[in-house]
Coordinates of C-alpha atoms in Angstrom, one line a residue:
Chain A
X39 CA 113.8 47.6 112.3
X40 CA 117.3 46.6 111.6
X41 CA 119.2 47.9 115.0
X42 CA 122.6 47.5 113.6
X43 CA 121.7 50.3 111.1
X44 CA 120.0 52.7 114.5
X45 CA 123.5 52.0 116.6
X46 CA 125.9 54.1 114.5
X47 CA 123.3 56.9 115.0
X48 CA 122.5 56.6 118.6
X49 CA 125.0 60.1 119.3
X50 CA 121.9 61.9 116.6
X51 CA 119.3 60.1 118.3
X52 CA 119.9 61.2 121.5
X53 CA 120.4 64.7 120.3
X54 CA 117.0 64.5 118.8
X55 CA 114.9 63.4 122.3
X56 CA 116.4 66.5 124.0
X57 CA 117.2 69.0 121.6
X58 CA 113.1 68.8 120.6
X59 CA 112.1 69.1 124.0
X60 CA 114.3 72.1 124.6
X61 CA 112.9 73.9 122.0
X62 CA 109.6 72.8 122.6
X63 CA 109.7 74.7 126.4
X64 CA 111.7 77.4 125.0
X65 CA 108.9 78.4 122.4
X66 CA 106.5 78.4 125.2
X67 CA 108.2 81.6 126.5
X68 CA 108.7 82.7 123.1
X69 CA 105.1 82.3 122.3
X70 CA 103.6 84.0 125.5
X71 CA 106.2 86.7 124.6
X72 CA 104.6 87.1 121.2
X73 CA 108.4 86.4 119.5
X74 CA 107.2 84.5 117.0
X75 CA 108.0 86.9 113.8
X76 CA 110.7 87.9 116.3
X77 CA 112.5 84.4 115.4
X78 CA 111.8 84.5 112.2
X79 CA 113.7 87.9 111.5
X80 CA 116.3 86.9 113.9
X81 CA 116.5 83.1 112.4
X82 CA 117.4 85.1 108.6
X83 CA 119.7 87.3 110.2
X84 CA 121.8 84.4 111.8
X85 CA 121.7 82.8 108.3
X86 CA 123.2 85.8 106.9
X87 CA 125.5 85.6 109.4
X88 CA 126.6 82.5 108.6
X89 CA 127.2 82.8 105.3
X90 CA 129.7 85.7 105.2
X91 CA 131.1 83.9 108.6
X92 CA 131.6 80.8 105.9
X93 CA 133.0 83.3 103.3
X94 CA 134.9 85.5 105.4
X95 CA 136.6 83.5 108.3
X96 CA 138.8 80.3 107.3
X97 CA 137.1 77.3 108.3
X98 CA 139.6 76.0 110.8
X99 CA 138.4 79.2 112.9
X100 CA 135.1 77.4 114.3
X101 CA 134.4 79.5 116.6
X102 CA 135.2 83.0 115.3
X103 CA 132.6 81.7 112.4
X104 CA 129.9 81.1 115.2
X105 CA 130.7 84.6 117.0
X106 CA 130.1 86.6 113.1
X107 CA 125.8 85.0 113.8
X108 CA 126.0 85.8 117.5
X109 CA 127.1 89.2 116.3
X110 CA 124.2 89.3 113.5
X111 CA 121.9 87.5 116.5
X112 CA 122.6 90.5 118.8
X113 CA 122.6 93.4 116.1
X114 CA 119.1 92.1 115.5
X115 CA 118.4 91.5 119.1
X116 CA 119.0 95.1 119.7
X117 CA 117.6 96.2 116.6
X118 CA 114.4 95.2 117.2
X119 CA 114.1 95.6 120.5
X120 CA 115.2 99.6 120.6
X121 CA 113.1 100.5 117.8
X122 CA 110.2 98.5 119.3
X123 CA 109.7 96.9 115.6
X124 CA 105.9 95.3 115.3
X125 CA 105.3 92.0 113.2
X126 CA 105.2 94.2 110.1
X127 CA 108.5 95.6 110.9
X128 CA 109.8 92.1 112.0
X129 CA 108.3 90.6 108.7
X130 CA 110.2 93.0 106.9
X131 CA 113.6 92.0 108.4
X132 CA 112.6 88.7 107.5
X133 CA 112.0 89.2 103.7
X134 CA 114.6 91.2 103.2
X135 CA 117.2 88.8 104.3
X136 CA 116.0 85.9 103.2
X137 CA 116.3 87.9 99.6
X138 CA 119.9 88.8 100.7
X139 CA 120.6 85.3 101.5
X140 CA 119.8 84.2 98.4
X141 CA 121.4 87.0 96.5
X142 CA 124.6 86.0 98.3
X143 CA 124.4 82.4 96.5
X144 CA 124.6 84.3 93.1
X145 CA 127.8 86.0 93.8
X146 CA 129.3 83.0 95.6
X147 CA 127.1 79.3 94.3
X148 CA 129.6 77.6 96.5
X149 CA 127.2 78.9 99.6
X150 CA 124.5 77.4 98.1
X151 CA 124.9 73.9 100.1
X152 CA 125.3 75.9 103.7
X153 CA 122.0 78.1 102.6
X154 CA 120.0 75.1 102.2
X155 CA 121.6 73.1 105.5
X156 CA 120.8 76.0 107.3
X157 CA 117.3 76.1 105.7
X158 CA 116.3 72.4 105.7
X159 CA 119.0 71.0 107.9
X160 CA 118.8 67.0 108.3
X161 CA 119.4 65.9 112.2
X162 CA 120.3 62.5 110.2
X163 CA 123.5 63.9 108.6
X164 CA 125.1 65.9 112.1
X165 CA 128.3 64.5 112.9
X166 CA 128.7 62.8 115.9
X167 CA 130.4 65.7 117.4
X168 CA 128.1 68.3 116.8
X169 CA 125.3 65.8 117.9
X170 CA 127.0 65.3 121.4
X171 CA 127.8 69.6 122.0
X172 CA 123.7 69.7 120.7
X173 CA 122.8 67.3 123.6
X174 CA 125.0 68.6 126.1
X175 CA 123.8 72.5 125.3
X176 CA 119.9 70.9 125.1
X177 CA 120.5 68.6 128.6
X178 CA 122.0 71.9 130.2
X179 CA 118.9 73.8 129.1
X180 CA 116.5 71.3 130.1
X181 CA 118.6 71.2 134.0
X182 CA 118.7 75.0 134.3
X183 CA 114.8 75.0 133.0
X184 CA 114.1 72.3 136.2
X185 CA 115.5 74.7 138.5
X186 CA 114.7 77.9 137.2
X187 CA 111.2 77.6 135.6
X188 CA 109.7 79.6 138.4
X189 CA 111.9 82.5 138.3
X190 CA 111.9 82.2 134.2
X191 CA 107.7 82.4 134.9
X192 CA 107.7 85.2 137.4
X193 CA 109.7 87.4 135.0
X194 CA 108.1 87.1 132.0
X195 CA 104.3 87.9 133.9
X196 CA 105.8 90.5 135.8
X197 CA 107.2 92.4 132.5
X198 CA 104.0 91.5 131.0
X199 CA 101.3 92.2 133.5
X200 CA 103.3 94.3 136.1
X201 CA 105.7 96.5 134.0
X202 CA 108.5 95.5 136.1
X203 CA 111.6 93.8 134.3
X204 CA 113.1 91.7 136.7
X205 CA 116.5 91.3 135.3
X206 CA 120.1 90.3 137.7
X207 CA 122.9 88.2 136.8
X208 CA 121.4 84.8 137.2
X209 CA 119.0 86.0 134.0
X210 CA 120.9 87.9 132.0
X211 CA 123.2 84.3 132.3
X212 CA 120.7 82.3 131.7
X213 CA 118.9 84.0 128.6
X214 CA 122.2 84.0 127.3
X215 CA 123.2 80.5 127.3
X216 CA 119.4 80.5 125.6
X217 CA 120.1 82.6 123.1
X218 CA 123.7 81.0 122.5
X219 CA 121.3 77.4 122.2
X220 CA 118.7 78.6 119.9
X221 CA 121.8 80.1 117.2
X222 CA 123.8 76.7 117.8
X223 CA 120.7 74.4 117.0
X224 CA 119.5 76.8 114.3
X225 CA 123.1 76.8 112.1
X226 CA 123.0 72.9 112.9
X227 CA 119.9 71.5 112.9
X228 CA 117.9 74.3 110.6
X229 CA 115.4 77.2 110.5
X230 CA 112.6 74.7 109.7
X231 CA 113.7 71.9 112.2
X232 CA 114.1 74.9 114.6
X233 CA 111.1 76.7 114.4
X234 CA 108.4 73.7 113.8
X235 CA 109.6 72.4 117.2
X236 CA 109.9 76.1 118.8
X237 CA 106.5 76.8 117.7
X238 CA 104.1 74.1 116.9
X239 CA 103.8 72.2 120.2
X240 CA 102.6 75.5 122.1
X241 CA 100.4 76.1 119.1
X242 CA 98.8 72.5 119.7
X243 CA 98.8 72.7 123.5
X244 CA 98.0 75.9 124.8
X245 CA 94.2 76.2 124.6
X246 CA 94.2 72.5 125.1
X247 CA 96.4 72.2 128.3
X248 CA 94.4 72.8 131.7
X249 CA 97.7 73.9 133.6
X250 CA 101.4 75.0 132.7
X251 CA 102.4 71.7 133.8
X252 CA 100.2 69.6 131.5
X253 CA 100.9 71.7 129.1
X254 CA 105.0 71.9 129.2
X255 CA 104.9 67.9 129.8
X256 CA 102.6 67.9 127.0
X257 CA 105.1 69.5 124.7
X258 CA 108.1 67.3 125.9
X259 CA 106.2 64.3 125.3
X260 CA 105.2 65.0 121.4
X261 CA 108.1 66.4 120.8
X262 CA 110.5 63.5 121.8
X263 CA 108.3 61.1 120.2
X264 CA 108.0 63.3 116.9
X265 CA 112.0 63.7 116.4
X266 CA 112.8 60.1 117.9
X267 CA 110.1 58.5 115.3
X268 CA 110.9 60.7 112.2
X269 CA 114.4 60.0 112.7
X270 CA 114.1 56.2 113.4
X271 CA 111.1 55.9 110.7
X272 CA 113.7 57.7 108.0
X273 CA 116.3 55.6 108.6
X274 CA 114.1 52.4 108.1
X275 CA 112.4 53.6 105.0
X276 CA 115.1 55.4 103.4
X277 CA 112.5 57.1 100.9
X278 CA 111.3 59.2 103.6
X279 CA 113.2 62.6 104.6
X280 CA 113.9 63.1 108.2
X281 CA 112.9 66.2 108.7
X282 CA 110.2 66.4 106.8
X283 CA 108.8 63.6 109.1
X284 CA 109.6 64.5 112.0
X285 CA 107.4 67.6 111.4
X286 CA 104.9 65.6 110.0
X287 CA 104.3 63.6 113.2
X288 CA 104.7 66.6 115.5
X289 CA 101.7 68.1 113.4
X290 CA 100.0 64.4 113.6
X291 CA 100.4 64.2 117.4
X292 CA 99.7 67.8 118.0
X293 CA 96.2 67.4 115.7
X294 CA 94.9 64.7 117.6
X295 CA 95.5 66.6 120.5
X296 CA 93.5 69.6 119.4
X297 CA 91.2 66.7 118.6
X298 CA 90.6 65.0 121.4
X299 CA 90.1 68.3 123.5
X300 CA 87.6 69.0 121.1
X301 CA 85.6 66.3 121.4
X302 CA 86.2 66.0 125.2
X303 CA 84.9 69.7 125.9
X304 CA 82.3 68.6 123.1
X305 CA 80.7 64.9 124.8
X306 CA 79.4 66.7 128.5
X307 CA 77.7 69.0 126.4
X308 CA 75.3 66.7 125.0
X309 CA 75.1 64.3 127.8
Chain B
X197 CA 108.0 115.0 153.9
X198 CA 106.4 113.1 156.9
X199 CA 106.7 109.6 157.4
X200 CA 103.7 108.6 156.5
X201 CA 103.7 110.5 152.8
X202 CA 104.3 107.7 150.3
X203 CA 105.1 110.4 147.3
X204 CA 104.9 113.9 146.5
X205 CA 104.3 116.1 144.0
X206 CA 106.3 119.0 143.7
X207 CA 106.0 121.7 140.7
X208 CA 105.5 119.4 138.1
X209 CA 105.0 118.7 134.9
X210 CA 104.8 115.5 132.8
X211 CA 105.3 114.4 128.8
X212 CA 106.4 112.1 126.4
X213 CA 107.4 113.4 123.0
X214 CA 105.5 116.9 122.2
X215 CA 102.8 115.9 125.2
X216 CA 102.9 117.9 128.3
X217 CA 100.7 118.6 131.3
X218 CA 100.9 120.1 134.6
X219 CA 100.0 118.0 137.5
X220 CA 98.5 119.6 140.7
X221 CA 100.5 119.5 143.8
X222 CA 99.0 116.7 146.4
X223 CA 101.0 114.3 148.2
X224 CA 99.6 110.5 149.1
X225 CA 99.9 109.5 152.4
X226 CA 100.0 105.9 153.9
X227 CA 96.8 104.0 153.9
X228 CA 95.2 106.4 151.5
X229 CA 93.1 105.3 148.5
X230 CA 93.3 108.0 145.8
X231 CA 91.1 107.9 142.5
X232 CA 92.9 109.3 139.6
X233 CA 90.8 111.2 136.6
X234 CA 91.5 112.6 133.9
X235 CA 90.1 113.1 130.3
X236 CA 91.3 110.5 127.1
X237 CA 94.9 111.8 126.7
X238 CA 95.5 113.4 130.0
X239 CA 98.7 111.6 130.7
X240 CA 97.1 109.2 133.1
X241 CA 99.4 106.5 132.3
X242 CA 102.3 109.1 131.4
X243 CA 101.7 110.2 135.4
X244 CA 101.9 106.9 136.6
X245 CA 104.9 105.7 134.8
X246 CA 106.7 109.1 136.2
X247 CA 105.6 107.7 139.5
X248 CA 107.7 105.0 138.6
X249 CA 110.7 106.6 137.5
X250 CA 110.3 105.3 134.2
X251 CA 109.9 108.5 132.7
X252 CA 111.4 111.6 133.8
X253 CA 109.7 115.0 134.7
X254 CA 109.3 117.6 132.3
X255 CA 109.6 119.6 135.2
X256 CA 109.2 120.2 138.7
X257 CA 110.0 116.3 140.8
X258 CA 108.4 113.7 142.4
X259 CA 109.8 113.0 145.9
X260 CA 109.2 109.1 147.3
X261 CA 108.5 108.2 150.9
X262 CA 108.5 104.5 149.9
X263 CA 110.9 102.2 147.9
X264 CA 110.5 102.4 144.3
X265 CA 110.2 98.0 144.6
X266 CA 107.4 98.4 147.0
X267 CA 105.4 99.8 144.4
X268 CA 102.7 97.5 142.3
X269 CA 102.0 98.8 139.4
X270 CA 99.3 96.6 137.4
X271 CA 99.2 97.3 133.7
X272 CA 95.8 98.4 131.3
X273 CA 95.0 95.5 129.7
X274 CA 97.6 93.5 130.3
X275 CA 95.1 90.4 131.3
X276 CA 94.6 89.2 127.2
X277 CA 98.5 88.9 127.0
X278 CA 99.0 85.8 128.9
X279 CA 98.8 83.5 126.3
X280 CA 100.4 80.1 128.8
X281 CA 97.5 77.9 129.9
X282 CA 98.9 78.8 133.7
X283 CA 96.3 78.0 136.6
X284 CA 95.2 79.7 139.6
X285 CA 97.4 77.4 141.7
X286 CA 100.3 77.4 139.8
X287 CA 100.0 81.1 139.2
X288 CA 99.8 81.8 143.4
X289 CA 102.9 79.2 143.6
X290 CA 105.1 81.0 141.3
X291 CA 104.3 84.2 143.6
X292 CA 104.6 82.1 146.8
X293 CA 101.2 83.0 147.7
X294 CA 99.2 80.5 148.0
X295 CA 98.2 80.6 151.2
X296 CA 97.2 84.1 151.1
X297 CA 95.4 83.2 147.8
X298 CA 93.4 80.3 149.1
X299 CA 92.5 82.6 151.7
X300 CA 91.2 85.2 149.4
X301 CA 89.9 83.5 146.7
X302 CA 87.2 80.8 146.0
X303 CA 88.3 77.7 146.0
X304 CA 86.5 76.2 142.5
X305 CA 89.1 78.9 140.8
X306 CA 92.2 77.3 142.5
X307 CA 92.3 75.1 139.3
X308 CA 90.7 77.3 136.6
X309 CA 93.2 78.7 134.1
X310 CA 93.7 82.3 134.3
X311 CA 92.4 82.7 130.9
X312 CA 89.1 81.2 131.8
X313 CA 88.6 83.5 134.8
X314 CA 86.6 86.7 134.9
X315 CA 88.0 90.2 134.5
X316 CA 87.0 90.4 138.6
X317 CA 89.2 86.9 139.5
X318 CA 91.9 88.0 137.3
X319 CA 91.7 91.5 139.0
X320 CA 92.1 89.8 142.6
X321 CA 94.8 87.4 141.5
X322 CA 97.2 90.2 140.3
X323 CA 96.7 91.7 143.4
X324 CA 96.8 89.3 146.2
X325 CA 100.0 87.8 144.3
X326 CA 101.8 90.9 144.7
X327 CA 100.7 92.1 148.6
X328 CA 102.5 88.7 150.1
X329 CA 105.2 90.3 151.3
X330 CA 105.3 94.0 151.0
X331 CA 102.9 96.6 152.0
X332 CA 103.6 98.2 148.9
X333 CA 101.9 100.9 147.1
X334 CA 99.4 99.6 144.3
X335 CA 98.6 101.4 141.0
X336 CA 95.9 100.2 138.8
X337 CA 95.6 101.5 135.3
X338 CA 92.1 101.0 134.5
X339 CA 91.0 97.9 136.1
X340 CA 87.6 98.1 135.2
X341 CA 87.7 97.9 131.4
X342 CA 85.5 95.3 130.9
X343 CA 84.3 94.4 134.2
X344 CA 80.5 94.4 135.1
X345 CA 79.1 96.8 138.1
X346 CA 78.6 94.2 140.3
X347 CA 82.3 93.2 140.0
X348 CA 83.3 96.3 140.1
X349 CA 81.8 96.9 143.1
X350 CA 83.3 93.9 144.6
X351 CA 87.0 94.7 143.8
X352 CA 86.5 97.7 145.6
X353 CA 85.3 96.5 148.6
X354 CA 88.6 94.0 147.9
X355 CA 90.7 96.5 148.1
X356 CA 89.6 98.5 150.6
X357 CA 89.3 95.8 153.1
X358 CA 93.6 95.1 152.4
X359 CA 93.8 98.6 152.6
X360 CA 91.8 98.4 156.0
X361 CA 93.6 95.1 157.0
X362 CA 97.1 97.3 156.5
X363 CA 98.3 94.8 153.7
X364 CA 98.8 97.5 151.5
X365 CA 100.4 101.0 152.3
X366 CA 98.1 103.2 150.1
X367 CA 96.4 102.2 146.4
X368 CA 96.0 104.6 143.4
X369 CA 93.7 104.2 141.1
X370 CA 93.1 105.2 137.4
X371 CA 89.5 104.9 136.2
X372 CA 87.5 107.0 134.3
X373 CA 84.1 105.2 136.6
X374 CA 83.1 107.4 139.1
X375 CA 83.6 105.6 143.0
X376 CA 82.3 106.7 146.4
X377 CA 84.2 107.9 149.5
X378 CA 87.6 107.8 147.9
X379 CA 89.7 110.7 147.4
X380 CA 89.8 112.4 143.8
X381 CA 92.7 113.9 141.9
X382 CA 91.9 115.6 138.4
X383 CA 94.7 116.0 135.9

């Protein structure tokens, strides 16, 4: 591998080793909360979002454009959650504006390129400055997750097996800095990028994993190595698409898993 | 109210949406293990969560002799929802009780994912991780779906000897099975 063609992107590739990770705990939660068609909807919404932000707000006004998709994020946020929508319901959301998304690119083409980034974003083409706000949101996320995971845990059981929401400041805080992560990396880094490393690694691990612990560690570790490789493995062989194989390993790495704790419940059986 | 009633009923009557019924007066007292009944759509579960304060009275009130924290309230059915591969130990940790836990329970589950326990382990760990530190008040909406006689049996001698051993201040209980020397309350 040619290193003086890996330097230039050593900001994206740090990026990659925790933003994966991030997500990869994150959709642990979001899996044992059932959220999965919950992202989905919410992940069309924030495009939405994005797209009038991009048509509506003038582009020196960053930050007013990422407040429109917070805005979209938290209409659907409350949406769902006040009308209790089920995976139908949540499906629906999801169809629906994906259709408006791409009905917005036939009144305005020009949105075209920002539909698909935010659809197939590349962590190859971030600017450095996005890549280092990505890694410092992610890093945060994975420091508050260290100290936190406990409290995160006791929560979510507790609101699923004991009816009891146990929500103060520190939470409410925390989930949303999460929230404010998962809109960030999904306008940057892309719905597929995004929800491939939200939601495969739990899907690999979790009838696989023989404690939270394993099973978390699990996640960080095929998840680093998945967007680390894809990225490094796309800029060697420029015929390959990052994201495309970074997904590709993740579901490599996360198969062999599922393989080898198939055969390993399999082999005492028969001895 | 004496000190020693954990709730009472007064006058009342309980719904959601176009539901109603009228519960009989009767009070709980501390250290008292009351058995719930009621037919399919009684407004079991509707009762419980007006315990609760989650939903209000149609009429009449419910007055508490006991913080509305120090009441358990473990949901029907609740066990197939945890999807995380979390083990016993990790489970009691995240409660701080593991002491308590490795009292109570066997130690080959310590390490056993909750998934992989029975309905009776996954019974006693709800439980135990919620009587650490308070001598709260524990509801159980239908514990017993699913769970053979034996360990049904089992649980309730469980619970009566923490009810005995003062480590909880009274438990209610919905089931439609029928038990022995506990007190009944039809709605």
């Amino acid at each position: 591998m040619n290193l003086e063609l890996v330097i230039p992107y050593l900001p994206v590739i740090i990026a990659a080793m925790l933003v994966s990770p991030a997500l990869a705990i994150q959709g642990a939660f979001i899996t044992q909360q059932g959220q999965a068609n919950w992202m989905l909807a919410i992940s069309q919404l924030c495009i939405t979002g994005h797209l009038l932000g991009k048509v509506f707000v003038p582009q020196e006004y960053f930050l007013l454009e990422f407040l429109v998709v917070i805005l979209f994020y938290w209409i659907g946020h409350y949406f769902s959650k006040r009308h209790q929508l089920d995976d139908i319901g949540l499906l629906s959301i999801f169809i629906s504006f994906m259709a408006i998304n791409y009905q917005l690119i036939s009144f305005i083409p020009i949105l075209e390129s920002h539909l698909t980034s935010t659809l197939y974003g590349d962590i190859a083409t971030l600017s450095n400055q996005d890549a280092y706000f990505l890694s410092v949101l992610a890093f945060t996320y994975l420091v508050l997750n260290l100290k936190f995971l406990s409290i995160r845990l006791r929560s979510l059981i507790d609101l699923i097996h004991y009816q009891v929401e146990t929500s103060n400041l520190k939470t409410v805080l925390l989930n949303t800095f999460i929230h404010a992560f998962l809109v960030f990396s999904l306008l940057k880094l892309g719905f597929l990028f995004v929800l491939a490393f939200l939601l495969l690694p739990s899907q690999f691990l979790r009838n696989s994993s023989k404690s939270l612990n394993s099973f978390l560690l699990g996640g960080v570790i095929i998840s680093i190595l998945s967007s680390s490789l894809g990225l490094l493995g796309s800029l060697n062989w420029t015929r390959l698409s990052t994201m495309p194989t970074q997904i590709s390993i993740l579901l490599l790495l996360g198969l062999t898993i599922k393989a080898y704790s198939w055969v390993s419940k399999k082999i005492p059986k028969r001895l | 109210m004496n000190n020693d009633t954990l709730f009472i009923t007064n006058s009342l009557t309980i719904g959601i949406g176009y539901f109603t019924n009228q519960i009989p007066q009767f009070e709980m007292k501390k250290g008292e293990f009351i058995h719930l009944k009621g037919k399919n759509g009684s407004g079991k579960t509707t009762f419980v969560k007006t315990i609760l304060n989650e939903i209000h009275p149609v009429e009449g009130s419910i007055k508490h002799g006991i913080d509305l924290n120090d009441i358990t309230y473990i949901k029907q059915e609740s066990f197939k929802k945890i999807l995380l591969p979390i083990n016993v130990e990790e489970w009691l940790k995240i409660y701080n009780a593991i002491e308590l836990g490795k009292t109570l329970l066997p130690n080959r589950i310590l390490s056993q994912t909750f998934k992989s326990l029975s309905g009776g382990e996954k019974q006693k760990l709800s439980i135990i991780s919620k009587i650490q530190s308070t001598r709260s008040l524990l509801i159980l909406d239908e514990p017993f779906n699913h769970i053979d006689t034996s360990s049904r049996l089992e649980i309730m001698s469980f619970l009566s000897s923490l009810l005995n051993k003062a480590m909880l201040s009274g438990i209610l209980i919905i089931s439609h099975h029928d038990f022995d020397g506990v007190r009944v309350i039809e709605i």
